[in-house]
Short mmCIF file of C-alpha atoms and ligand atoms in Angstrom, two decimals:
data_model
loop_
_atom_site.label_atom_id
_atom_site.label_comp_id
_atom_site.label_asym_id
_atom_site.label_seq_id
_atom_site.Cartn_x
_atom_site.Cartn_y
_atom_site.Cartn_z
CA UNK I 1 22.47 -34.63 -12.83
CA UNK I 2 19.76 -33.64 -15.34
CA UNK I 3 20.60 -30.88 -17.78
CA UNK I 4 19.59 -27.34 -16.78
CA UNK I 5 16.44 -26.09 -18.47
CA UNK I 6 17.03 -22.90 -20.41
CA UNK I 7 14.74 -19.86 -20.58
CA UNK I 8 15.00 -16.29 -21.85
CA UNK I 9 13.94 -14.93 -18.48
CA UNK I 10 13.60 -16.31 -14.96
CA UNK I 11 11.59 -14.46 -12.34
CA UNK I 12 11.92 -15.30 -8.63
CA UNK I 13 8.74 -14.43 -6.76
CA UNK I 14 5.12 -14.47 -7.91
CA UNK I 15 3.77 -11.29 -6.28
CA UNK I 16 2.35 -8.31 -8.20
CA UNK I 17 5.91 -7.50 -9.30
CA UNK I 18 6.85 -10.98 -10.48
CA UNK I 19 3.61 -12.26 -11.98
CA UNK I 20 2.89 -9.05 -13.91
CA UNK I 21 6.47 -9.02 -15.23
CA UNK I 22 6.06 -12.66 -16.30
CA UNK I 23 2.84 -11.99 -18.22
CA UNK I 24 4.34 -8.96 -19.99
CA UNK I 25 7.48 -10.97 -20.83
CA UNK I 26 5.37 -13.74 -22.35
CA UNK I 27 3.42 -11.16 -24.38
CA UNK I 28 6.77 -9.95 -25.73
CA UNK I 29 7.69 -13.47 -26.80
CA UNK I 30 10.22 -14.27 -24.05
CA UNK I 31 10.33 -17.87 -22.83
CA UNK I 32 9.65 -17.18 -19.17
CA UNK I 33 9.84 -19.19 -15.95
CA UNK I 34 8.46 -17.97 -12.64
CA UNK I 35 9.31 -19.54 -9.30
CA UNK I 36 7.12 -19.03 -6.24
CA UNK I 37 7.71 -20.66 -2.86
CA UNK I 38 4.43 -19.96 -1.11
CA UNK I 39 1.53 -18.43 -3.00
CA UNK I 40 1.04 -16.82 -6.39
CA UNK I 41 -0.09 -13.23 -5.98
CA UNK I 42 2.44 -12.62 -3.20
CA UNK I 43 1.65 -10.54 -0.16
CA UNK I 44 -0.70 -8.25 -2.08
CA UNK I 45 -3.31 -10.82 -3.02
CA UNK I 46 -2.87 -13.20 -0.10
CA UNK I 47 -1.94 -11.11 2.96
CA UNK I 48 -1.96 -7.47 1.88
CA UNK I 49 -3.97 -5.20 -0.39
CA UNK I 50 -6.91 -7.43 -1.26
CA UNK I 51 -7.80 -9.16 2.04
CA UNK I 52 -7.39 -5.89 3.97
CA UNK I 53 -9.63 -4.01 1.57
CA UNK I 54 -12.22 -6.78 1.97
CA UNK I 55 -12.08 -6.42 5.77
CA UNK I 56 -12.24 -2.64 5.51
CA UNK I 57 -15.36 -2.90 3.36
CA UNK I 58 -17.02 -4.87 6.16
CA UNK I 59 -16.00 -2.26 8.74
CA UNK I 60 -17.35 0.53 6.50
CA UNK I 61 -20.66 -1.31 6.30
CA UNK I 62 -20.66 -1.74 10.08
CA UNK I 63 -20.12 1.99 10.45
CA UNK I 64 -22.94 2.80 8.02
CA UNK I 65 -25.32 0.37 9.72
CA UNK I 66 -24.75 2.22 12.97
CA UNK I 67 -25.59 5.53 11.28
CA UNK I 68 -28.73 4.39 9.47
CA UNK I 69 -30.77 7.04 11.25
CA UNK I 70 -29.00 9.80 9.28
CA UNK I 71 -30.45 8.31 6.09
CA UNK I 72 -33.95 7.79 7.42
CA UNK I 73 -33.71 4.11 8.30
CA UNK I 74 -34.07 2.24 11.55
CA UNK I 75 -32.88 -1.24 12.44
CA UNK I 76 -32.50 -3.05 15.73
CA UNK I 77 -30.01 -5.55 16.94
CA UNK I 78 -27.28 -4.80 14.40
CA UNK I 79 -24.42 -7.23 14.88
CA UNK I 80 -21.76 -9.02 12.90
CA UNK I 81 -20.24 -12.48 12.82
CA UNK I 82 -16.46 -11.98 12.83
CA UNK I 83 -15.81 -15.47 11.57
CA UNK I 84 -17.90 -14.73 8.47
CA UNK I 85 -16.22 -11.35 7.98
CA UNK I 86 -12.79 -13.03 8.03
CA UNK I 87 -14.02 -15.92 5.89
CA UNK I 88 -15.17 -13.51 3.19
CA UNK I 89 -11.79 -11.80 3.21
CA UNK I 90 -9.98 -15.12 2.80
CA UNK I 91 -12.38 -16.21 0.05
CA UNK I 92 -11.80 -13.00 -1.92
CA UNK I 93 -8.02 -13.46 -1.55
CA UNK I 94 -8.30 -17.07 -2.76
CA UNK I 95 -10.44 -16.07 -5.73
CA UNK I 96 -7.97 -13.41 -6.87
CA UNK I 97 -5.04 -15.76 -6.28
CA UNK I 98 -6.47 -18.51 -8.45
CA UNK I 99 -7.00 -15.89 -11.15
CA UNK I 100 -3.24 -15.28 -11.21
CA UNK I 101 -2.54 -18.99 -11.78
CA UNK I 102 -5.00 -18.95 -14.66
CA UNK I 103 -3.44 -15.85 -16.27
CA UNK I 104 0.08 -17.28 -16.06
CA UNK I 105 -1.08 -20.51 -17.64
CA UNK I 106 -2.98 -18.66 -20.37
CA UNK I 107 0.19 -16.71 -21.20
CA UNK I 108 2.29 -19.90 -21.22
CA UNK I 109 4.56 -18.89 -18.36
CA UNK I 110 6.20 -21.94 -16.78
CA UNK I 111 5.53 -21.81 -13.05
CA UNK I 112 7.57 -23.76 -10.50
CA UNK I 113 6.66 -24.26 -6.82
CA UNK I 114 9.78 -23.94 -4.73
CA UNK I 115 12.51 -21.83 -3.24
CA UNK I 116 14.90 -20.30 -5.78
CA UNK I 117 18.41 -18.94 -5.45
CA UNK I 118 21.16 -17.73 -7.73
CA UNK I 119 23.60 -20.63 -7.99
CA UNK I 120 26.01 -19.21 -10.56
CA UNK I 121 25.98 -16.62 -13.34
CA UNK I 122 22.69 -16.96 -15.29
CA UNK I 123 21.80 -20.04 -13.21
CA UNK I 124 19.05 -20.62 -10.66
CA UNK I 125 18.46 -23.64 -8.50
CA UNK I 126 15.03 -24.53 -7.21
CA UNK I 127 14.58 -26.59 -4.06
CA UNK I 128 11.56 -27.65 -2.02
CA UNK I 129 8.52 -28.87 -3.93
CA UNK I 130 10.57 -28.70 -7.15
CA UNK I 131 14.22 -29.65 -7.51
CA UNK I 132 15.59 -28.21 -10.72
CA UNK I 133 18.27 -26.02 -12.27
CA UNK I 134 17.31 -23.30 -14.73
CA UNK I 135 19.43 -20.98 -16.82
CA UNK I 136 18.60 -17.66 -18.47
CA UNK I 137 20.50 -14.56 -19.59
CA UNK I 138 18.06 -12.42 -17.58
CA UNK I 139 16.95 -12.97 -14.00
CA UNK I 140 14.48 -10.75 -12.14
CA UNK I 141 14.47 -10.82 -8.34
CA UNK I 142 10.94 -10.11 -7.09
CA UNK I 143 11.03 -11.73 -3.66
CA UNK I 144 9.18 -8.97 -1.83
CA UNK I 145 9.36 -8.13 1.85
CA UNK I 146 8.03 -9.13 5.25
CA UNK I 147 7.09 -7.36 8.48
CA UNK I 148 9.94 -5.77 10.40
CA UNK I 149 10.34 -7.03 13.95
CA UNK I 150 10.99 -4.44 16.64
CA UNK I 151 13.26 -5.65 19.47
CA UNK I 152 11.07 -6.25 22.52
CA UNK I 153 7.91 -6.26 20.40
CA UNK I 154 8.48 -9.47 18.49
CA UNK I 155 5.22 -10.83 17.13
CA UNK I 156 4.09 -14.05 18.80
CA UNK I 157 0.90 -14.77 16.87
CA UNK I 158 -1.22 -14.64 20.03
CA UNK I 159 -0.89 -11.38 21.93
CA UNK I 160 1.36 -9.44 19.58
CA UNK I 161 0.19 -9.67 16.00
CA UNK I 162 1.85 -8.93 12.68
CA UNK I 163 -0.39 -8.04 9.75
CA UNK I 164 -0.95 -11.74 9.07
CA UNK I 165 -2.56 -12.49 12.43
CA UNK I 166 -4.34 -9.13 12.45
CA UNK I 167 -6.08 -10.18 9.22
CA UNK I 168 -7.57 -13.34 10.72
CA UNK I 169 -8.54 -12.37 14.27
CA UNK I 170 -10.23 -15.29 16.06
CA UNK I 171 -12.19 -12.81 18.22
CA UNK I 172 -12.67 -9.06 18.26
CA UNK I 173 -10.28 -7.57 20.83
CA UNK I 174 -12.00 -5.09 23.15
CA UNK I 175 -8.86 -2.99 23.21
CA UNK I 176 -5.98 -2.81 20.81
CA UNK I 177 -2.65 -1.02 20.58
CA UNK I 178 -1.33 -0.38 17.08
CA UNK I 179 2.38 0.39 17.00
CA UNK I 180 3.29 2.38 13.90
CA UNK I 181 1.07 4.77 11.95
CA UNK I 182 2.04 4.14 8.33
CA UNK I 183 -0.62 2.98 5.87
CA UNK I 184 -0.75 -0.58 7.23
CA UNK I 185 -0.99 0.48 10.89
CA UNK I 186 -3.66 3.11 10.23
CA UNK I 187 -5.75 0.75 8.04
CA UNK I 188 -5.84 -1.87 10.81
CA UNK I 189 -6.51 0.83 13.44
CA UNK I 190 -9.46 2.03 11.34
CA UNK I 191 -10.80 -1.49 10.75
CA UNK I 192 -10.78 -2.48 14.42
CA UNK I 193 -12.08 0.91 15.56
CA UNK I 194 -15.01 0.69 13.13
CA UNK I 195 -15.73 -2.86 14.29
CA UNK I 196 -16.04 -1.65 17.89
CA UNK I 197 -12.59 -2.07 19.48
CA UNK I 198 -11.04 0.70 21.55
CA UNK I 199 -7.91 1.52 19.56
CA UNK I 200 -4.75 3.36 20.62
CA UNK I 201 -2.11 4.19 18.02
CA UNK I 202 1.48 5.01 18.97
CA UNK I 203 3.88 6.62 16.54
CA UNK I 204 7.48 7.51 17.28
CA UNK I 205 7.47 10.39 14.74
CA UNK I 206 5.62 13.62 15.37
CA UNK I 207 2.61 12.80 13.17
CA UNK I 208 0.61 9.90 11.78
CA UNK I 209 0.91 8.82 8.13
CA UNK I 210 4.33 10.46 8.13
CA UNK I 211 4.87 10.23 4.35
CA UNK I 212 1.71 12.24 3.65
CA UNK I 213 1.44 16.02 3.48
CA UNK I 214 1.48 17.42 7.05
CA UNK I 215 -1.94 19.04 6.62
CA UNK I 216 -3.50 15.75 5.51
CA UNK I 217 -1.88 13.93 8.47
CA UNK I 218 -3.36 16.50 10.84
CA UNK I 219 -6.78 16.32 9.14
CA UNK I 220 -6.93 12.52 9.36
CA UNK I 221 -5.70 12.50 12.94
CA UNK I 222 -8.50 14.85 13.95
CA UNK I 223 -11.06 12.71 12.12
CA UNK I 224 -9.84 9.48 13.73
CA UNK I 225 -9.77 11.07 17.18
CA UNK I 226 -13.34 12.27 16.65
CA UNK I 227 -14.26 8.62 16.04
CA UNK I 228 -12.81 7.77 19.46
CA UNK I 229 -9.34 6.57 18.49
CA UNK I 230 -6.52 7.53 20.81
CA UNK I 231 -3.36 8.68 19.02
CA UNK I 232 0.00 9.31 20.65
CA UNK I 233 2.73 10.80 18.47
CA UNK I 234 6.36 11.40 19.39
CA UNK I 235 5.75 8.36 21.58
CA UNK I 236 8.09 5.66 22.81
CA UNK I 237 7.29 2.14 23.92
CA UNK I 238 8.72 1.04 27.22
CA UNK I 239 8.35 -2.22 29.13
CA UNK I 240 5.94 -4.83 27.76
CA UNK I 241 4.45 -7.40 30.13
CA UNK I 242 2.42 -10.28 28.74
CA UNK I 243 -0.53 -11.64 30.72
CA UNK I 244 -2.56 -14.75 29.91
CA UNK I 245 -4.90 -12.88 27.58
CA UNK I 246 -3.67 -9.27 27.58
CA UNK I 247 -0.54 -7.14 27.42
CA UNK I 248 0.56 -4.28 29.65
CA UNK I 249 2.66 -1.62 27.98
CA UNK I 250 4.43 1.45 29.25
CA UNK I 251 4.23 4.39 26.86
CA UNK I 252 5.97 7.72 26.98
CA UNK I 253 4.66 10.71 25.06
CA UNK I 254 5.08 14.47 25.58
CA UNK I 255 7.32 13.82 28.59
CA UNK I 256 4.63 11.78 30.36
CA UNK I 257 4.79 8.06 31.01
CA UNK I 258 1.69 5.91 31.37
CA UNK I 259 0.92 2.22 31.56
CA UNK I 260 -1.97 0.74 29.62
CA UNK I 261 -3.35 -2.78 29.36
CA UNK I 262 -4.74 -3.94 26.04
CA UNK I 263 -6.09 -7.24 24.72
CA UNK I 264 -3.82 -7.30 21.68
CA UNK I 265 -1.01 -5.37 19.98
CA UNK I 266 -0.46 -5.01 16.25
CA UNK I 267 3.13 -4.30 15.31
CA UNK I 268 3.21 -2.27 12.08
CA UNK I 269 6.68 -0.80 12.19
CA UNK I 270 7.70 -1.25 8.57
CA UNK I 271 9.05 -4.02 6.42
CA UNK I 272 12.37 -5.63 5.50
CA UNK I 273 13.29 -6.96 2.07
CA UNK I 274 13.56 -10.72 1.48
CA UNK I 275 17.23 -10.73 0.48
CA UNK I 276 18.35 -13.75 2.49
CA UNK I 277 19.42 -17.00 0.91
CA UNK I 278 19.17 -15.64 -2.63
CA UNK I 279 22.84 -16.26 -3.42
CA UNK I 280 23.52 -12.54 -3.88
CA UNK I 281 26.94 -12.58 -2.20
CA UNK I 282 29.76 -11.80 -4.63
CA UNK I 283 27.40 -11.19 -7.56
CA UNK I 284 27.68 -7.40 -7.62
CA UNK I 285 24.06 -6.98 -6.45
CA UNK I 286 24.16 -4.23 -3.81
CA UNK I 287 21.89 -4.59 -0.77
CA UNK I 288 21.38 -1.58 1.46
CA UNK I 289 19.17 -1.67 4.57
CA UNK I 290 17.69 -4.98 3.32
CA UNK I 291 16.77 -3.58 -0.12
CA UNK I 292 18.44 -4.26 -3.47
CA UNK I 293 19.73 -1.09 -5.11
CA UNK I 294 18.50 -0.53 -8.67
CA UNK I 295 18.59 2.12 -11.40
CA UNK I 296 15.62 3.59 -13.26
CA UNK I 297 15.28 0.43 -15.38
CA UNK I 298 15.53 -1.94 -12.37
CA UNK I 299 19.08 -3.05 -13.17
CA UNK I 300 21.20 -4.15 -10.21
CA UNK I 301 25.00 -4.07 -9.97
CA UNK I 302 25.19 -7.55 -11.59
CA UNK I 303 24.71 -7.65 -15.37
CA UNK I 304 21.60 -9.60 -16.31
CA UNK I 305 20.17 -9.44 -12.76
CA UNK I 306 17.28 -7.08 -12.04
CA UNK I 307 15.18 -6.33 -8.96
CA UNK I 308 11.63 -5.03 -8.70
CA UNK I 309 8.92 -4.36 -6.14
CA UNK I 310 9.22 -4.33 -2.36
CA UNK I 311 12.64 -5.97 -2.55
CA UNK I 312 13.92 -2.93 -4.44
CA UNK I 313 12.80 -0.34 -1.88
CA UNK I 314 10.07 2.22 -1.36
CA UNK I 315 7.34 3.06 -2.00
CA UNK I 316 6.26 -0.42 -0.89
CA UNK I 317 3.18 -0.63 -3.06
CA UNK I 318 1.76 -3.26 -5.37
CA UNK I 319 1.28 -0.94 -8.35
CA UNK I 320 4.90 0.24 -8.02
CA UNK I 321 6.01 -3.42 -8.10
CA UNK I 322 3.90 -4.13 -11.21
CA UNK I 323 5.02 -0.97 -12.99
CA UNK I 324 8.67 -1.79 -12.34
CA UNK I 325 8.05 -5.34 -13.56
CA UNK I 326 6.61 -4.16 -16.88
CA UNK I 327 9.29 -1.51 -17.43
CA UNK I 328 12.08 -3.96 -16.56
CA UNK I 329 10.80 -6.60 -18.99
CA UNK I 330 10.23 -4.08 -21.78
CA UNK I 331 13.76 -2.82 -21.34
CA UNK I 332 15.10 -6.42 -21.40
CA UNK I 333 13.13 -6.96 -24.63
CA UNK I 334 14.71 -3.81 -26.08
CA UNK I 335 11.48 -1.86 -26.66
CA UNK I 336 12.20 1.65 -27.96
CA UNK I 337 11.18 4.91 -26.29
CA UNK I 338 11.16 3.75 -22.67
CA UNK I 339 11.56 6.25 -19.84
CA UNK I 340 13.22 5.39 -16.52
CA UNK I 341 10.74 5.02 -13.69
CA UNK I 342 9.71 8.23 -11.92
CA UNK I 343 9.17 7.19 -8.31
CA UNK I 344 7.66 10.58 -7.47
CA UNK I 345 4.72 9.77 -9.71
CA UNK I 346 3.55 6.67 -7.82
CA UNK I 347 0.28 7.37 -6.03
CA UNK I 348 -0.17 6.19 -2.46
CA UNK I 349 -3.53 5.25 -0.93
CA UNK I 350 -4.61 4.44 2.62
CA UNK I 351 -8.05 2.92 2.97
CA UNK I 352 -8.88 4.12 6.46
CA UNK I 353 -12.00 6.19 7.17
CA UNK I 354 -11.60 8.88 5.88
CA UNK I 355 -9.50 7.54 3.02
CA UNK I 356 -6.20 9.16 2.07
CA UNK I 357 -4.61 9.43 -1.38
CA UNK I 358 -1.72 11.40 -2.76
CA UNK I 359 0.74 11.73 -5.61
CA UNK I 360 3.85 13.84 -6.10
CA UNK I 361 5.47 16.31 -3.75
CA UNK I 362 4.06 17.40 -0.41
CA UNK I 363 4.05 21.13 0.26
CA UNK I 364 7.08 20.76 2.57
CA UNK I 365 9.02 18.69 0.04
CA UNK I 366 8.23 21.16 -2.76
CA UNK I 367 9.56 24.01 -0.62
CA UNK I 368 12.65 21.97 0.33
CA UNK I 369 13.35 21.51 -3.36
CA UNK I 370 13.29 25.26 -3.82
CA UNK I 371 10.00 25.56 -5.73
CA UNK I 372 8.12 28.81 -5.55
CA UNK I 373 4.65 27.32 -5.02
CA UNK I 374 0.96 28.03 -5.24
CA UNK I 375 -1.30 25.94 -2.98
CA UNK I 376 -5.03 25.36 -3.37
CA UNK I 377 -7.40 23.67 -0.95
CA UNK I 378 -11.03 22.67 -1.07
CA UNK I 379 -13.14 21.05 1.69
CA UNK I 380 -15.73 18.32 1.00
CA UNK I 381 -18.32 20.36 2.92
CA UNK I 382 -18.51 22.66 -0.14
CA UNK I 383 -19.35 19.74 -2.45
CA UNK I 384 -22.98 18.78 -3.03
CA UNK I 385 -22.34 15.11 -3.82
CA UNK I 386 -20.17 14.59 -0.73
CA UNK I 387 -22.84 16.11 1.48
CA UNK I 388 -25.60 14.12 -0.27
CA UNK I 389 -23.62 10.93 0.37
CA UNK I 390 -23.31 11.81 4.04
CA UNK I 391 -19.54 12.20 3.61
CA UNK I 392 -18.83 15.90 4.25
CA UNK I 393 -15.53 15.20 5.98
CA UNK I 394 -12.67 15.56 3.52
CA UNK I 395 -10.29 17.90 1.79
CA UNK I 396 -8.21 18.23 -1.34
CA UNK I 397 -4.92 20.10 -1.49
CA UNK I 398 -2.88 20.76 -4.61
CA UNK I 399 0.61 22.17 -4.95
CA UNK I 400 1.69 23.94 -8.14
CA UNK I 401 5.01 25.32 -9.30
CA UNK I 402 4.19 29.05 -9.48
CA UNK I 403 6.37 30.06 -12.44
CA UNK I 404 5.39 27.16 -14.73
CA UNK I 405 2.00 26.05 -13.40
CA UNK I 406 3.24 22.43 -13.23
CA UNK I 407 1.23 20.27 -10.85
CA UNK I 408 3.83 19.19 -8.26
CA UNK I 409 1.60 17.26 -5.90
CA UNK I 410 -1.97 16.44 -4.91
CA UNK I 411 -3.14 15.30 -1.48
CA UNK I 412 -6.60 14.17 -0.53
CA UNK I 413 -8.55 12.86 2.44
CA UNK I 414 -12.20 11.81 2.33
CA UNK I 415 -14.64 9.32 0.88
CA UNK I 416 -13.50 7.61 -2.34
CA UNK I 417 -10.35 9.70 -2.76
CA UNK I 418 -8.47 6.46 -3.50
CA UNK I 419 -10.59 6.17 -6.66
CA UNK I 420 -10.16 9.84 -7.58
CA UNK I 421 -6.39 10.33 -7.21
CA UNK I 422 -5.93 8.74 -10.62
CA UNK I 423 -7.15 12.01 -12.19
CA UNK I 424 -4.17 13.85 -10.78
CA UNK I 425 -1.82 10.96 -11.67
CA UNK I 426 -2.84 11.32 -15.31
CA UNK I 427 -2.44 15.10 -15.08
CA UNK I 428 1.10 14.66 -13.75
CA UNK I 429 1.96 11.97 -16.30
CA UNK I 430 0.82 14.28 -19.09
CA UNK I 431 2.75 17.13 -17.44
CA UNK I 432 -0.44 19.17 -17.23
CA UNK I 433 -0.41 22.68 -15.89
CA UNK I 434 -3.10 24.60 -14.03
CA UNK I 435 -4.40 25.83 -17.38
CA UNK I 436 -5.48 22.36 -18.60
CA UNK I 437 -6.85 21.40 -15.21
CA UNK I 438 -8.86 24.61 -14.94
CA UNK I 439 -10.29 24.15 -18.43
CA UNK I 440 -11.15 20.47 -17.94
CA UNK I 441 -14.88 19.93 -17.34
CA UNK I 442 -15.70 17.87 -14.25
CA UNK I 443 -19.10 16.12 -14.09
CA UNK I 444 -21.71 17.38 -11.64
CA UNK I 445 -22.59 16.26 -9.09
CA UNK I 446 -19.48 14.28 -8.26
CA UNK I 447 -16.98 14.36 -5.43
CA UNK I 448 -14.34 14.82 -8.16
CA UNK I 449 -15.48 18.44 -8.46
CA UNK I 450 -13.47 19.04 -5.26
CA UNK I 451 -10.37 18.27 -7.35
CA UNK I 452 -11.31 21.02 -9.81
CA UNK I 453 -12.17 23.49 -7.05
CA UNK I 454 -8.82 22.89 -5.30
CA UNK I 455 -7.03 23.80 -8.54
CA UNK I 456 -9.22 26.88 -8.94
CA UNK I 457 -8.47 27.81 -5.31
CA UNK I 458 -4.72 27.77 -6.00
CA UNK I 459 -5.35 30.54 -8.53
CA UNK I 460 -7.88 32.52 -6.47
CA UNK I 461 -10.82 31.34 -8.59
CA UNK I 462 -12.71 28.86 -6.43
CA UNK I 463 -16.46 29.08 -6.94
CA UNK I 464 -18.08 27.09 -4.14
CA UNK I 465 -16.13 28.16 -1.08
C1 FAD B 1 -1.39 -5.56 5.33
C2 FAD B 1 -0.89 -5.01 4.02
C3 FAD B 1 -1.72 -4.22 3.25
C4 FAD B 1 -1.26 -3.71 2.04
N1 FAD B 1 -2.11 -2.93 1.29
C5 FAD B 1 -1.66 -2.41 0.12
C6 FAD B 1 -2.51 -1.62 -0.69
O1 FAD B 1 -3.68 -1.37 -0.36
N2 FAD B 1 -2.02 -1.15 -1.86
C7 FAD B 1 -0.74 -1.40 -2.26
O2 FAD B 1 -0.35 -0.95 -3.34
N3 FAD B 1 0.09 -2.14 -1.52
C8 FAD B 1 -0.34 -2.66 -0.34
N4 FAD B 1 0.49 -3.44 0.40
C9 FAD B 1 1.87 -3.67 -0.10
C10 FAD B 1 1.88 -4.73 -1.18
O3 FAD B 1 1.33 -5.92 -0.68
C11 FAD B 1 3.29 -4.94 -1.65
O4 FAD B 1 3.85 -3.70 -2.04
C12 FAD B 1 3.36 -5.89 -2.83
O5 FAD B 1 2.85 -7.15 -2.48
C13 FAD B 1 4.81 -6.04 -3.31
O6 FAD B 1 4.85 -6.91 -4.38
P1 FAD B 1 6.17 -7.77 -4.71
O7 FAD B 1 5.84 -8.53 -5.93
O8 FAD B 1 7.33 -6.89 -4.71
O9 FAD B 1 6.36 -8.72 -3.45
P2 FAD B 1 5.42 -9.78 -2.74
O10 FAD B 1 4.00 -9.49 -2.95
O11 FAD B 1 5.92 -9.83 -1.33
O12 FAD B 1 5.73 -11.15 -3.48
C14 FAD B 1 6.99 -11.76 -3.38
C15 FAD B 1 6.81 -13.23 -3.57
O13 FAD B 1 8.09 -13.84 -3.67
C16 FAD B 1 8.06 -15.10 -3.04
N5 FAD B 1 9.44 -15.46 -2.70
C17 FAD B 1 10.27 -14.83 -1.84
N6 FAD B 1 11.49 -15.40 -1.85
C18 FAD B 1 11.42 -16.42 -2.74
C19 FAD B 1 12.36 -17.37 -3.21
N7 FAD B 1 13.62 -17.37 -2.76
N8 FAD B 1 11.95 -18.29 -4.11
C20 FAD B 1 10.68 -18.30 -4.58
N9 FAD B 1 9.75 -17.41 -4.17
C21 FAD B 1 10.12 -16.47 -3.28
C22 FAD B 1 7.16 -14.87 -1.84
O14 FAD B 1 6.59 -16.08 -1.40
C23 FAD B 1 6.12 -13.91 -2.39
O15 FAD B 1 4.97 -14.58 -2.86
C24 FAD B 1 0.05 -3.99 1.60
C25 FAD B 1 0.89 -4.80 2.38
C26 FAD B 1 0.42 -5.31 3.56
C27 FAD B 1 1.34 -6.18 4.38
#
């Protein structure tokens, strides 16, 4: 048996957690190996963030093309070629994925194709395309997550889609049922609705986008319903009958049962961590509800073993995975002055129409935690740039701690809010209070002025509403 190859750090999984951690480790002088079994870039680049945003861009354009009249244009016979729309999405994913390979190479990270598992303390075996044993004093688990399967609604790739099939539809369904109204479910609902499908969303909880502030959930629901989407909350799925090219589903909401027939179903009922076959048994790594338990520096219960990203629990977001990866590696390298991760300061974005973005505590959560709060709101209709862009539908809501003026949370819905939320993230990172935010000068005309006005509103000083 060949001798095991030794490294300073081994990373299992090449998603935005693993590959970013590997690059940072190499920058810090650690001899680093990364093992990936399917595709560098993980779900994010291949089957998540990037291909969905590419599809959503096409659906936004489709929407705009059908509203050309508002801007003084006219065009006949507007249509799209779905195959080309999907092809562009796959091409963008491929382009970004090959970029990751290049960056790893440039940083001299050794990349292995194959399936990795912990074989013994500080030892990893790789099987599949590569057969090798590696050793390192530090091992980061970054194996990500996959779609959760709901009993009775198992995805079959034809009639019942997971996000993977939903991203490469062979034809546009005329009608679609989306089960689950988290970010992934609502993004697909918005894409298909804007491309002309009749979309119904069912959510077992009492509102859509359940992690968002209740007011933002209600605002987005109203906007989506105005676009023609049907939304059932507090709803249960009953019997599912598959036809040759459609599915009949019994739904129960508000005490009423109904049966609907749709062309396709997208199941978006959450994710489960990829913890299987990693050799975690007996290592001290604690797995709870399919996620590895970690502390604020991504350490697991086994010395020298760390976990980051989707595997390590919510929020299941690429930038959270990358941030954990960097922090974990810097702590392994012994960098001074590090702070444990603050999971309340991870922004969340949903790229539906209207977009949604938030950071920090919702109003309800702030009250639950006993804060005496001040809340400010500002609607896009009071903002010149939003109206000029033809995007008057939106709102910003901010929550402050009344005694200290600390910004506890910010919640936005409307055009480009996913680009703007970063302003509030910086404010929270710098522990800004209302005083700094009020005195900051926002450029005019920009939609970002709504962020300023919402802060002013919390203190009874709003100008434009
Ligand atoms: C449809 C969709 C849209 C999304 N949109 C967004 C978005 O807009 N913004 C956002 O922030 N997040 C989004 N996400 C979530 C985002 O994709 C994930 O949070 C992110 O990919 C997590 O990164 P990760 O590195 O933890 O895991 P992953 O990206 O899942 O990567 C893990 C990698 O590990 C590999 N692996 C697993 N087990 C092994 C093993 N034993 N050996 C070797 N390799 C292994 C896998 O092949 C995979 O490549 C979206 C997700 C989906 C599904």
